[in-house]
XYZ file of C-alpha atoms in Angstrom:
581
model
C 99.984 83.831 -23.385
C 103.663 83.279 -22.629
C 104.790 83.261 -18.496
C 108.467 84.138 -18.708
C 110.895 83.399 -16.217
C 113.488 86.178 -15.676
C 116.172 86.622 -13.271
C 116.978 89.793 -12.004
C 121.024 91.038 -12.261
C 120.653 95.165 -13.037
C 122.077 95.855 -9.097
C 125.556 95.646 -9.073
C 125.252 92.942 -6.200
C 122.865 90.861 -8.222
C 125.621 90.777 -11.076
C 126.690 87.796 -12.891
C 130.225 88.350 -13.780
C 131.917 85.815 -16.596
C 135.087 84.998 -15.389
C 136.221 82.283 -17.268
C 135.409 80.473 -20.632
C 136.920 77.114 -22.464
C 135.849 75.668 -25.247
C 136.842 73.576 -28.547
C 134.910 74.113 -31.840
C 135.576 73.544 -35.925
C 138.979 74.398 -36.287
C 139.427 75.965 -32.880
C 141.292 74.400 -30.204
C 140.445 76.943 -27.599
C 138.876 80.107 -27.476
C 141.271 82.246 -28.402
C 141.499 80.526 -31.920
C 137.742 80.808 -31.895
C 138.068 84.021 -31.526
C 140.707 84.691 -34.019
C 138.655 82.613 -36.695
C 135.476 84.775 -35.933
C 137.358 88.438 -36.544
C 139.460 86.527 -39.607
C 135.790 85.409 -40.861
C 136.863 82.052 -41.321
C 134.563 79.170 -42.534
C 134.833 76.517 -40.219
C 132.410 74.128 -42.568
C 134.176 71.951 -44.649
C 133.676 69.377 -47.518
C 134.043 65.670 -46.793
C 136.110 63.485 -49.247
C 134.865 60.128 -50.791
C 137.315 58.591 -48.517
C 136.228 60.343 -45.353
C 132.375 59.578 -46.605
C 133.291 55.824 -46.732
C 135.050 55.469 -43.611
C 131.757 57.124 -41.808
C 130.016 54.215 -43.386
C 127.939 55.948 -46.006
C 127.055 53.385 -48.675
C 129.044 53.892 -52.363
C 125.491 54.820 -54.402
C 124.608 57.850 -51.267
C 127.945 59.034 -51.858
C 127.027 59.823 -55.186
C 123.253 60.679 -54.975
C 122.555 64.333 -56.403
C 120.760 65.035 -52.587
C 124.064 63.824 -50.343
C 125.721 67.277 -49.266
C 129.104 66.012 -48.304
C 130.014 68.384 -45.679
C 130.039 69.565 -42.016
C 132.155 71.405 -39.415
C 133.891 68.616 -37.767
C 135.642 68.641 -34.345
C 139.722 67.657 -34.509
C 140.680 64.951 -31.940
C 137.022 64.467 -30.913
C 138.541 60.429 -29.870
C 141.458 62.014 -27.467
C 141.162 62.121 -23.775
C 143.507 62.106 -20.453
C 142.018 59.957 -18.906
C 144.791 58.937 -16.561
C 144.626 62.620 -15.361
C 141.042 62.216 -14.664
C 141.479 59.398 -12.733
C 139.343 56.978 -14.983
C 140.363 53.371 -16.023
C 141.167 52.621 -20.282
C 138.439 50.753 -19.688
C 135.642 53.457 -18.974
C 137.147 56.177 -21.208
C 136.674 53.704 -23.953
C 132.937 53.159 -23.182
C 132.814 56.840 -22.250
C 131.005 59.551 -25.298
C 133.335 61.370 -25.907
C 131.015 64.039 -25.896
C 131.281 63.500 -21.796
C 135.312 63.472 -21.905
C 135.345 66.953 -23.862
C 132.725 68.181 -21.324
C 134.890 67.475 -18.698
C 138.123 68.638 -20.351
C 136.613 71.978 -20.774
C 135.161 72.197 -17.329
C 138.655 71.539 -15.856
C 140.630 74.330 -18.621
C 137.472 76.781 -17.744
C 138.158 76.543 -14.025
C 141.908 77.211 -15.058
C 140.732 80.278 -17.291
C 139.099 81.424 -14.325
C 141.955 81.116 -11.721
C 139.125 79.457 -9.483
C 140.688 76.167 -7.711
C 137.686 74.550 -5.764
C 139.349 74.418 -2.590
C 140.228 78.068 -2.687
C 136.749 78.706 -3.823
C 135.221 80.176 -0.914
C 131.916 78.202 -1.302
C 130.323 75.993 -3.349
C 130.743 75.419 -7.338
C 127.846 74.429 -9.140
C 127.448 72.675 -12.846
C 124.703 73.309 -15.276
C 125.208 71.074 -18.121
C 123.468 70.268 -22.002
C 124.493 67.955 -24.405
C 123.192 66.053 -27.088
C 122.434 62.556 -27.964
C 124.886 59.607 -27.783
C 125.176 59.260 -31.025
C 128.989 57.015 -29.715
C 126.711 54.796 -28.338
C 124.357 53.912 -31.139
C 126.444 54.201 -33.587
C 129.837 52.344 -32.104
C 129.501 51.037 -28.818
C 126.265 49.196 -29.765
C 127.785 47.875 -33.137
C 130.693 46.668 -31.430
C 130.171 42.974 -30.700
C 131.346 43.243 -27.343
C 128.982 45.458 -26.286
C 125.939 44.820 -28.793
C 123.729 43.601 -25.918
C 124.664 45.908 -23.323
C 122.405 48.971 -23.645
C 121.587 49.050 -20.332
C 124.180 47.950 -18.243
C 125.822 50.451 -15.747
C 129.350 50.993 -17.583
C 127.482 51.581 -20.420
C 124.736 54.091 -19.241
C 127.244 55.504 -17.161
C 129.793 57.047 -19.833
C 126.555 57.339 -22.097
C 123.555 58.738 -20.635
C 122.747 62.465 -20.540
C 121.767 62.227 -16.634
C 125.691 61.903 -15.376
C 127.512 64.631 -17.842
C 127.080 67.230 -14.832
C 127.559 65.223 -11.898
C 130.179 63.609 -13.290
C 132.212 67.037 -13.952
C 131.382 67.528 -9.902
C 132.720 64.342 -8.852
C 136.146 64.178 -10.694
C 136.485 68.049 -9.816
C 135.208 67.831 -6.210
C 132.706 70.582 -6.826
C 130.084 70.532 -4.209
C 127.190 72.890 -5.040
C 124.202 71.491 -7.062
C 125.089 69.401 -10.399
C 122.483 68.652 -12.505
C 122.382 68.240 -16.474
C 119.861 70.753 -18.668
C 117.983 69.564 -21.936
C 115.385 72.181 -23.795
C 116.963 71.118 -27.521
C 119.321 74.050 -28.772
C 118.375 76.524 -26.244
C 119.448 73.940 -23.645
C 123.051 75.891 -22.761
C 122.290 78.828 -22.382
C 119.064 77.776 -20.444
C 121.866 75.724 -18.010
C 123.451 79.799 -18.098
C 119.646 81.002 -16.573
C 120.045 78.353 -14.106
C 123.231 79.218 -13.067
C 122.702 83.038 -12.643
C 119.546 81.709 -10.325
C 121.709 79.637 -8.420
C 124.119 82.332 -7.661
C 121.587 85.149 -7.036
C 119.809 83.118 -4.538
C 123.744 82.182 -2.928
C 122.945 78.828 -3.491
C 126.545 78.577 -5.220
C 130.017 80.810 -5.211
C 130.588 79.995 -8.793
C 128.849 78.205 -11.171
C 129.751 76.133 -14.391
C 127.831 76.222 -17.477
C 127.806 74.894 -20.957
C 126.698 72.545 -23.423
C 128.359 70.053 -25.640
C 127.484 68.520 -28.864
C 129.333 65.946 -31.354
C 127.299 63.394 -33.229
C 128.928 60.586 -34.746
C 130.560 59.919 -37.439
C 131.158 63.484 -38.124
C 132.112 62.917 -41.771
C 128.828 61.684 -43.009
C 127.410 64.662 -44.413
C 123.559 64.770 -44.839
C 120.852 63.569 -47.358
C 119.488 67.227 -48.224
C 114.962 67.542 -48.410
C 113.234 70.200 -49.523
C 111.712 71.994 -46.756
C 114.209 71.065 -44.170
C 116.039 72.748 -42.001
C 119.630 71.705 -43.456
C 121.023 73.718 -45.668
C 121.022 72.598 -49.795
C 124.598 74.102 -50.578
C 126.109 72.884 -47.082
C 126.736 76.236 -46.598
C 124.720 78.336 -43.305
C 123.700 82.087 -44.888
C 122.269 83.612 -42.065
C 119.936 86.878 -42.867
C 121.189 86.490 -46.785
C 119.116 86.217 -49.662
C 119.984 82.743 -50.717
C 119.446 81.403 -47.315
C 118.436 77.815 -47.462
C 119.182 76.172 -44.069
C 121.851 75.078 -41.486
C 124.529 72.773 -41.243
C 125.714 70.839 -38.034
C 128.376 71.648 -36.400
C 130.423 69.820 -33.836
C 131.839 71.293 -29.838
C 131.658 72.715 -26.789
C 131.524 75.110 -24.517
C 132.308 76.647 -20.996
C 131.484 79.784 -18.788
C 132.392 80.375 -15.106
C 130.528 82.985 -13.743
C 130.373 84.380 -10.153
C 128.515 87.297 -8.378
C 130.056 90.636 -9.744
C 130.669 91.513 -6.108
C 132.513 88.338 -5.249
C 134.288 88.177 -8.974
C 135.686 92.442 -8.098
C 136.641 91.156 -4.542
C 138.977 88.261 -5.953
C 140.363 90.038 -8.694
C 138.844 88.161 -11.006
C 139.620 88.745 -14.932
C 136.288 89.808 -15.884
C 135.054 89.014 -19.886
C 131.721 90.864 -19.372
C 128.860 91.165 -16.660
C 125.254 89.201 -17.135
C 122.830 91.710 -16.229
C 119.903 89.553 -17.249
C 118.374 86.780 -18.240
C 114.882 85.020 -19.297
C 113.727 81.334 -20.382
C 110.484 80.727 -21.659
C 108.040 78.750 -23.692
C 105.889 78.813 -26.799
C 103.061 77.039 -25.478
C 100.663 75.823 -28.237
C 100.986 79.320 -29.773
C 102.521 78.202 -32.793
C 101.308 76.183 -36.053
C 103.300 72.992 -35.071
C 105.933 71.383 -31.962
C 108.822 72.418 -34.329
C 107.666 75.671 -35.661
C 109.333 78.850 -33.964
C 106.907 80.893 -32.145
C 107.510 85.028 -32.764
C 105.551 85.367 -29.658
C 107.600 83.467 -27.386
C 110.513 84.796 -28.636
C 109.029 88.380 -28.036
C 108.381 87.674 -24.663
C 111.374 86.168 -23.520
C 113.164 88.779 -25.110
C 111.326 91.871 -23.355
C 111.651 89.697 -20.099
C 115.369 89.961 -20.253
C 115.846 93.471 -21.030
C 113.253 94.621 -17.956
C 115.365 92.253 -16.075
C 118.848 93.419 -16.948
C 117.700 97.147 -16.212
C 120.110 98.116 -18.854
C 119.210 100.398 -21.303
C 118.186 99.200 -24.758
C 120.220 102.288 -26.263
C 123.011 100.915 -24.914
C 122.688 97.292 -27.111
C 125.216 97.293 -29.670
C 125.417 94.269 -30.519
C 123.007 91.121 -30.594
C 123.589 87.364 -31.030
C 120.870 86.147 -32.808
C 119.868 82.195 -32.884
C 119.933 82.809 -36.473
C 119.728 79.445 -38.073
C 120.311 80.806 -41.722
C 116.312 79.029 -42.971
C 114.244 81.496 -45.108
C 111.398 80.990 -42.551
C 113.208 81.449 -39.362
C 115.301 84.404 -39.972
C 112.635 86.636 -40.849
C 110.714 85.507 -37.899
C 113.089 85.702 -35.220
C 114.294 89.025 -36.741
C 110.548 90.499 -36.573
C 110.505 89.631 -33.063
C 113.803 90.638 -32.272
C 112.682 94.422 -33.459
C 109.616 94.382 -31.691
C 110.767 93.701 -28.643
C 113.609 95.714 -28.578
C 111.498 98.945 -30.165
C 109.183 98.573 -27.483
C 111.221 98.950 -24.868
C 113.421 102.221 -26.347
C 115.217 100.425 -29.273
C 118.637 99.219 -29.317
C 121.908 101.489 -30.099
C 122.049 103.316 -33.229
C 123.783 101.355 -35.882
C 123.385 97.770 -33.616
C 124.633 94.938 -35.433
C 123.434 91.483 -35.370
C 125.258 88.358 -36.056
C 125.430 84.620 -35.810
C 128.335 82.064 -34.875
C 126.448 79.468 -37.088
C 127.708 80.771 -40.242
C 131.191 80.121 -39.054
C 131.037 76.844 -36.906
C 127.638 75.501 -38.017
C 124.566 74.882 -35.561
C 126.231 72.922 -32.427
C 122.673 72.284 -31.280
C 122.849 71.595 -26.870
C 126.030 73.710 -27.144
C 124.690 76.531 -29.659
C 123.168 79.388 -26.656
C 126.873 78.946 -24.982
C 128.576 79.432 -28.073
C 127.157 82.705 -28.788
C 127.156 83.570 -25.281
C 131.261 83.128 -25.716
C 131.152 85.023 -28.744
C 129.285 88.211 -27.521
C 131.503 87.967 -24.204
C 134.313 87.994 -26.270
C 133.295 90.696 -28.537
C 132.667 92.899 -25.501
C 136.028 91.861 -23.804
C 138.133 92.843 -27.179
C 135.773 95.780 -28.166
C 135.254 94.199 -31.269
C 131.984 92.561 -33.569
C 133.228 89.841 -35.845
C 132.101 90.110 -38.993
C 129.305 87.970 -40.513
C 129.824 85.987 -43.405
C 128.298 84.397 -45.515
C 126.350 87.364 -46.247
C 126.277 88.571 -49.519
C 122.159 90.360 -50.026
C 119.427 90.665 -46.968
C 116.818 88.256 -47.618
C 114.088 90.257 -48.713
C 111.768 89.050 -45.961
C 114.074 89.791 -43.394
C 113.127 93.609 -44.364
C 116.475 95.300 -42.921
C 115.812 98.195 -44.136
C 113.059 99.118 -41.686
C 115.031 97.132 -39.348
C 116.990 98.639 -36.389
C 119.975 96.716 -37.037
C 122.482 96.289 -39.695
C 124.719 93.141 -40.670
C 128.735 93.645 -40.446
C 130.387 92.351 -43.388
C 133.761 93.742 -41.996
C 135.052 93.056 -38.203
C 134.085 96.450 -36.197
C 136.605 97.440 -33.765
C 135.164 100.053 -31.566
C 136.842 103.349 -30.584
C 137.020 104.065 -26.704
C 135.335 107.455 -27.421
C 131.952 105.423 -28.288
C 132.485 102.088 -26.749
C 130.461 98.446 -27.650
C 128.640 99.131 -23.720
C 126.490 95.787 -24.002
C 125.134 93.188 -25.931
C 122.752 89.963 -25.972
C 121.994 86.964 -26.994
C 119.220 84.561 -28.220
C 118.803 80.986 -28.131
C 115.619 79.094 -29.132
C 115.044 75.185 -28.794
C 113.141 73.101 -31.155
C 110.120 72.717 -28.852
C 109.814 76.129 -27.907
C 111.970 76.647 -25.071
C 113.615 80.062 -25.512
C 116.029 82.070 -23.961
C 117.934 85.261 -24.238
C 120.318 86.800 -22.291
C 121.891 90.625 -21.559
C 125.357 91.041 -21.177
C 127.073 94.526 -20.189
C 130.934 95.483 -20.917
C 133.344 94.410 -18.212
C 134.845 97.190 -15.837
C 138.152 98.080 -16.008
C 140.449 96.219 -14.009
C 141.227 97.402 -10.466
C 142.890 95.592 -7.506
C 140.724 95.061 -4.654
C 140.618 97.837 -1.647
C 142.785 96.110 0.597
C 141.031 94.902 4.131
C 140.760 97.328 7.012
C 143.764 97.219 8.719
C 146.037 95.206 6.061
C 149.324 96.789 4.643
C 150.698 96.609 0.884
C 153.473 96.700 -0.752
C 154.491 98.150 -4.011
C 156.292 95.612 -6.832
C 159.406 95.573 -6.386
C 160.159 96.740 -3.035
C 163.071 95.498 -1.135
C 162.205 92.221 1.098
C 158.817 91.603 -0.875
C 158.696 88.015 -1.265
C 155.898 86.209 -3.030
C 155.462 82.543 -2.785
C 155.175 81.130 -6.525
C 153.413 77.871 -5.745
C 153.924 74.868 -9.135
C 151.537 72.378 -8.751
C 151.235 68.733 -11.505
C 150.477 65.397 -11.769
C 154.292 64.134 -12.006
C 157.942 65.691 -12.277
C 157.589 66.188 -15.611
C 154.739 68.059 -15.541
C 155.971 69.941 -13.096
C 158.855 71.261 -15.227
C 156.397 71.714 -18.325
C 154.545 73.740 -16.460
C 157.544 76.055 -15.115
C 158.628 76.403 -18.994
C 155.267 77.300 -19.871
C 155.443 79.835 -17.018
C 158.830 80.536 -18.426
C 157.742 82.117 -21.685
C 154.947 83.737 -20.519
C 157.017 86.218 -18.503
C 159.902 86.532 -20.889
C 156.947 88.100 -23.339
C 156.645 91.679 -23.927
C 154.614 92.803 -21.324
C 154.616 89.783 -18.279
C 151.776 90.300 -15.881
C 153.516 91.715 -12.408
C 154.856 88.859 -9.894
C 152.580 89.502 -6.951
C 149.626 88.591 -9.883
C 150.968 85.578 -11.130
C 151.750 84.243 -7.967
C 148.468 85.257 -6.418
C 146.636 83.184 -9.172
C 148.682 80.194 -8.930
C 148.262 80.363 -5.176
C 144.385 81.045 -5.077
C 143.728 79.815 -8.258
C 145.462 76.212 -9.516
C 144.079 73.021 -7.805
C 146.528 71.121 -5.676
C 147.837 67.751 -7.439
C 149.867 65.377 -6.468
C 153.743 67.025 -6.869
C 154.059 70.582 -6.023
C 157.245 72.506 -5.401
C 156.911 76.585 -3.652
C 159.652 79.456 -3.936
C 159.869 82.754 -3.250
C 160.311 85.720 -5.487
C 160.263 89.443 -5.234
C 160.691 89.901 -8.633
C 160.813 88.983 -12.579
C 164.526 88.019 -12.293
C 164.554 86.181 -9.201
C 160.894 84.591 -10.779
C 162.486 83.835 -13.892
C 165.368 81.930 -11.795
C 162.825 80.292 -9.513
C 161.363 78.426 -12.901
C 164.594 77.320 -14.640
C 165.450 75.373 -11.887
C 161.825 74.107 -11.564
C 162.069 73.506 -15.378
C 165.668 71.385 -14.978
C 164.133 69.026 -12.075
C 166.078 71.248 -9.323
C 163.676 71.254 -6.614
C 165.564 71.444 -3.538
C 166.353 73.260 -1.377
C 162.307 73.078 -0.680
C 160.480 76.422 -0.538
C 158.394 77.824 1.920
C 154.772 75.582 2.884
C 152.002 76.734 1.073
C 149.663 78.238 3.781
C 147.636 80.221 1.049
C 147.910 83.862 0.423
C 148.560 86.662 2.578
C 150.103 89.825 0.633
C 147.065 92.138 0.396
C 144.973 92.437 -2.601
C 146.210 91.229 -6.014
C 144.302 90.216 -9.376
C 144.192 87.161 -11.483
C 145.874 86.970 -14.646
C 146.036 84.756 -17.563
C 148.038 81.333 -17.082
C 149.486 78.642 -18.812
C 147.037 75.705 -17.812
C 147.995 72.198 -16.661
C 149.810 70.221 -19.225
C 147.789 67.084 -20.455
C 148.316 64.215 -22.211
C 145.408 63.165 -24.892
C 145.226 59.506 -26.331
C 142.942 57.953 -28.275
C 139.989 55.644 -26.253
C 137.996 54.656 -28.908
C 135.212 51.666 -29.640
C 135.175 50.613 -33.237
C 132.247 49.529 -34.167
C 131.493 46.034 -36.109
C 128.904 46.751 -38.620
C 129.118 50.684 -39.537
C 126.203 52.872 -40.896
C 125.934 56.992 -41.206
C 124.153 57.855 -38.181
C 121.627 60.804 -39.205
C 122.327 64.243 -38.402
C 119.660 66.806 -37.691
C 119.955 69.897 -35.463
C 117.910 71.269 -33.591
């Protein structure tokens, strides 16, 4: 028997609301390239080149065995890092995984997304964070003759070890609620998501970030394929189709601020969608072996969620399955999937299922936050990517007796029958699974205004807003005003009072700032060409926060940073293995 722990979100104050995301993946910088790539159906799985084979240190006669399958989805730039911005030495960022640096990166652009600056947070911030092995370590820092003998030294275990990726994030972005990292295999982010949601229904936390990252190094080695395994023969993931024979790894990471619904309407928040529930269980020893999946489990945590959520399982339209694209697991997790969604009403009519793996490849400790991004987004743009990759159902997948169909074509959905909510699976070699239930976000409003306060219309004569710019250095500074720039000489700029209310409440105060006042998008647009040309006097007004009545964030131009490479090259090189989980 499976005990299930669920949290509770279905009353509007118990809420979860995502308010901001950041991520990098195979052949996405950000999100919104993720995003683009998931609707365009790209394949972000690529084939490795003798050359790139080589320099990942696989030996000349595995390059050309029949069983090496020379590809992967491989993260760009995986080596660069700011670390001047961060405040860490060469030194460190060198002996640092990178798999740490793009945590932290994506923790700071997330908080950006989000228009939360900790200071202006109202509470405490919390970090739940996954990530896998450091494969850096064993396979450069401890070839490197420098460091050969240094396993356990505190520089070392410091940038490597699994126990500082949170805390770390808390320290270099003075977040003060509880920091701790989360580890149950490939269910581990959006296990660190559960966490979170606890945190901030028991007001533990304000806002809470969670995520997971994953890049194993060298990420051009490919894999030696086995019969029987859980990598994929054609390097190639075919999730649900009939020639489904495994996964492929895939490299990145990815971040979710969320905050009570309550709290995220009262700030203005942009809202992607709304966590109504969550679960996280275990197999137990209900299973044939420690890596098998266990339908049961799965079930369990499954129904667990949805009596959680309190949402409606006709209202499910869409579901992100774990979907590893094996012949085994598919039609076992799909099984489940339908009896746990029949028995509590069924889903939607016509509910589609999907996974990111096909697209980006299994990113193992960051794989539940990945399709937690993905099912947020498709919510948010009222739109299911479609799958690919998928050409016939695997027989034993059944679909036709199924409640759920596959999209080979992106489905945009009219706002006569809109996508109302979705989910998400996530289930960790070991038997740790979650799933989570995630509800459409409301339509933007500005917050009632406080009893007693006065507003003023855009526009109106003597409405002054201060527009607060604040960067590392000068030049920053002015990067950041012609970012600014550009965003409101698009087509439709977000209204003054908006932008400067999220820069006000919403950027964290560095080093060189600079305030003026505008009432509007001309005298705003002035404001940042002088900004932009280094004119930054006469000074403006002090920044005592914001007092102008009720306003809503809006989407920014982040800080601009300034990636090199820190990088350990290793003496002796060999392929380091690769095998998700």
């Amino acid at each position: 028997m499976n005990e299930t722990t669920g949290t509770v979100h279905g009353s509007a104050d118990e809420a979860v609301a995502v308010v901001g995301m950041a991520g990098r993946f195979p052949g996405a910088a950000d999100t919104r390239e993720f995003w683009r790539g998931l609707v365009d159906g790209v394949e972000s799985v690529r084939r490795f080149s003798d050359t790139e084979l080589a320099s990942a240190g696989v030996p000349p006669e595995r390059i050309a065995s029949p069983t090496r399958v020379p590809r992967g989805a491989d993260l760009a730039d995986a080596d660069l890092f700011d670390a001047g911005f961060f405040g860490i030495t060469q030194r460190d960022a060198k002996l640092m995984d990178p798999q740490h640096r793009v945590f932290l990166t994506c923790a700071w652009q997330a908080l950006e997304d989000a228009g939360l600056a900790p200071h202006a947070a109202g509470g405490p911030v919390g970090v739940f964070a996954s990530t896998s092995l450091s494969t850096y370590l064993l396979a450069n820092v401890l070839r490197s003759s420098e460091y050969a003998d240094a396993a356990l030294s505190y520089p070392v275990l410091l940038g490597n070890d699994k126990d500082f990726l949170a805390t770390r994030v808390s320290y270099k972005l003075d977040l003060r609620g509880p920091s701790m990292s989360v580890q149950s295999a490939c269910s581990s982010s959006l296990t660190a998501v559960h966490l979170a949601c606890r945190a901030l229904a028991r007001g533990e936390v304000r806002a809470a970030l969670a995520g997971g990252v994953s890049i194993t190094f060298p990420q051009t080695s490919g894999y030696e394929y086995q019969e029987g395994g859980i990598l994929s023969r054609d390097g190639h993931c075919r999730v649900f189709d009939a020639s489904a024979a495994g996964t492929v790894k895939g490299n990145g990471c990815g971040v979710v601020v969320l905050k009570r619904l309550a709290d995220a309407l009262e700030d203005g928040d942009r809202i992607y969608a709304v966590v109504r529930g969550t679960a996280v269980n275990n197999d137990g020893s209900d299973k044939i072996g420690f890596t098998a999946p266990g339908p049961q489990g799965q079930q369990a945590v499954i129904r667990e969620a949805l009596e959680a959520s309190g949402v409606p399982t006709s209202d499910i339209g869409y579901i992100e399955t774990h979907g590893t694209g094996t012949a085994v697991g598919d039609p076992l997790e799909l099984h489940a999937l339908s009896a746990a969604y029949r028995a509590a009403g069924g889903p939607a009519p016509d509910c589609l299922i999907g996974s990111v793996k096909a697209n980006v490849g299994h990113l193992d400790a960051a794989a539940g936050v990945t399709g937690l991004i993905k099912a947020a987004l498709a919510l948010y743009h009222q739109t299911v990517p479609r799958q690919i990759n998928y050409d016939a159902p695997n027989p034993q997948l059944r679909l036709d007796r199924q409640p759920f169909d596959v999209p080979t074509e992106s489905v945009p959905y009219p706002r006569a029958t809109p996508l109302r909510a979705a989910a998400v699976s996530s289930f960790g070699l070991g038997g740790t699974n979650a799933h989570a239930v995630l509800q459409a976000p409301p339509a933007p409003t500005v917050p009632a205004a406080p009893a007693g306060a006065t507003t003023a219309a855009e526009g109106t004569r003597g409405v002054r807003y201060p527009v607060v710019l604040s960067a590392r250095d000068g030049a920053a500074l002015a990067e950041t005003a012609r970012a600014l720039r550009a965003l409101v000489d698009g087509a439709t700029p977000p209204a003054v009072r908006d932008i400067a209310y999220t820069l006000v409440t919403g950027r964290a105060l560095l080093p060189v700032r600079h305030v003026f006042e505008a009432g509007n998008l001309e005298e705003l647009r002035a404001g940042l060409d002088a900004a932009a040309a280094g004119d930054l006097s006469p000074a403006g007004p002090a920044d005592e926060g914001w007092a102008h009545g009720p306003a809503l964030k809006v989407d920014l131009p982040g800080h601009p940073l300034r990636p090199e490479r820190h990088w350990i090259e290793p003496d002796t090189r060999t392929a380091t293995p690769t095998t998700p989980t």
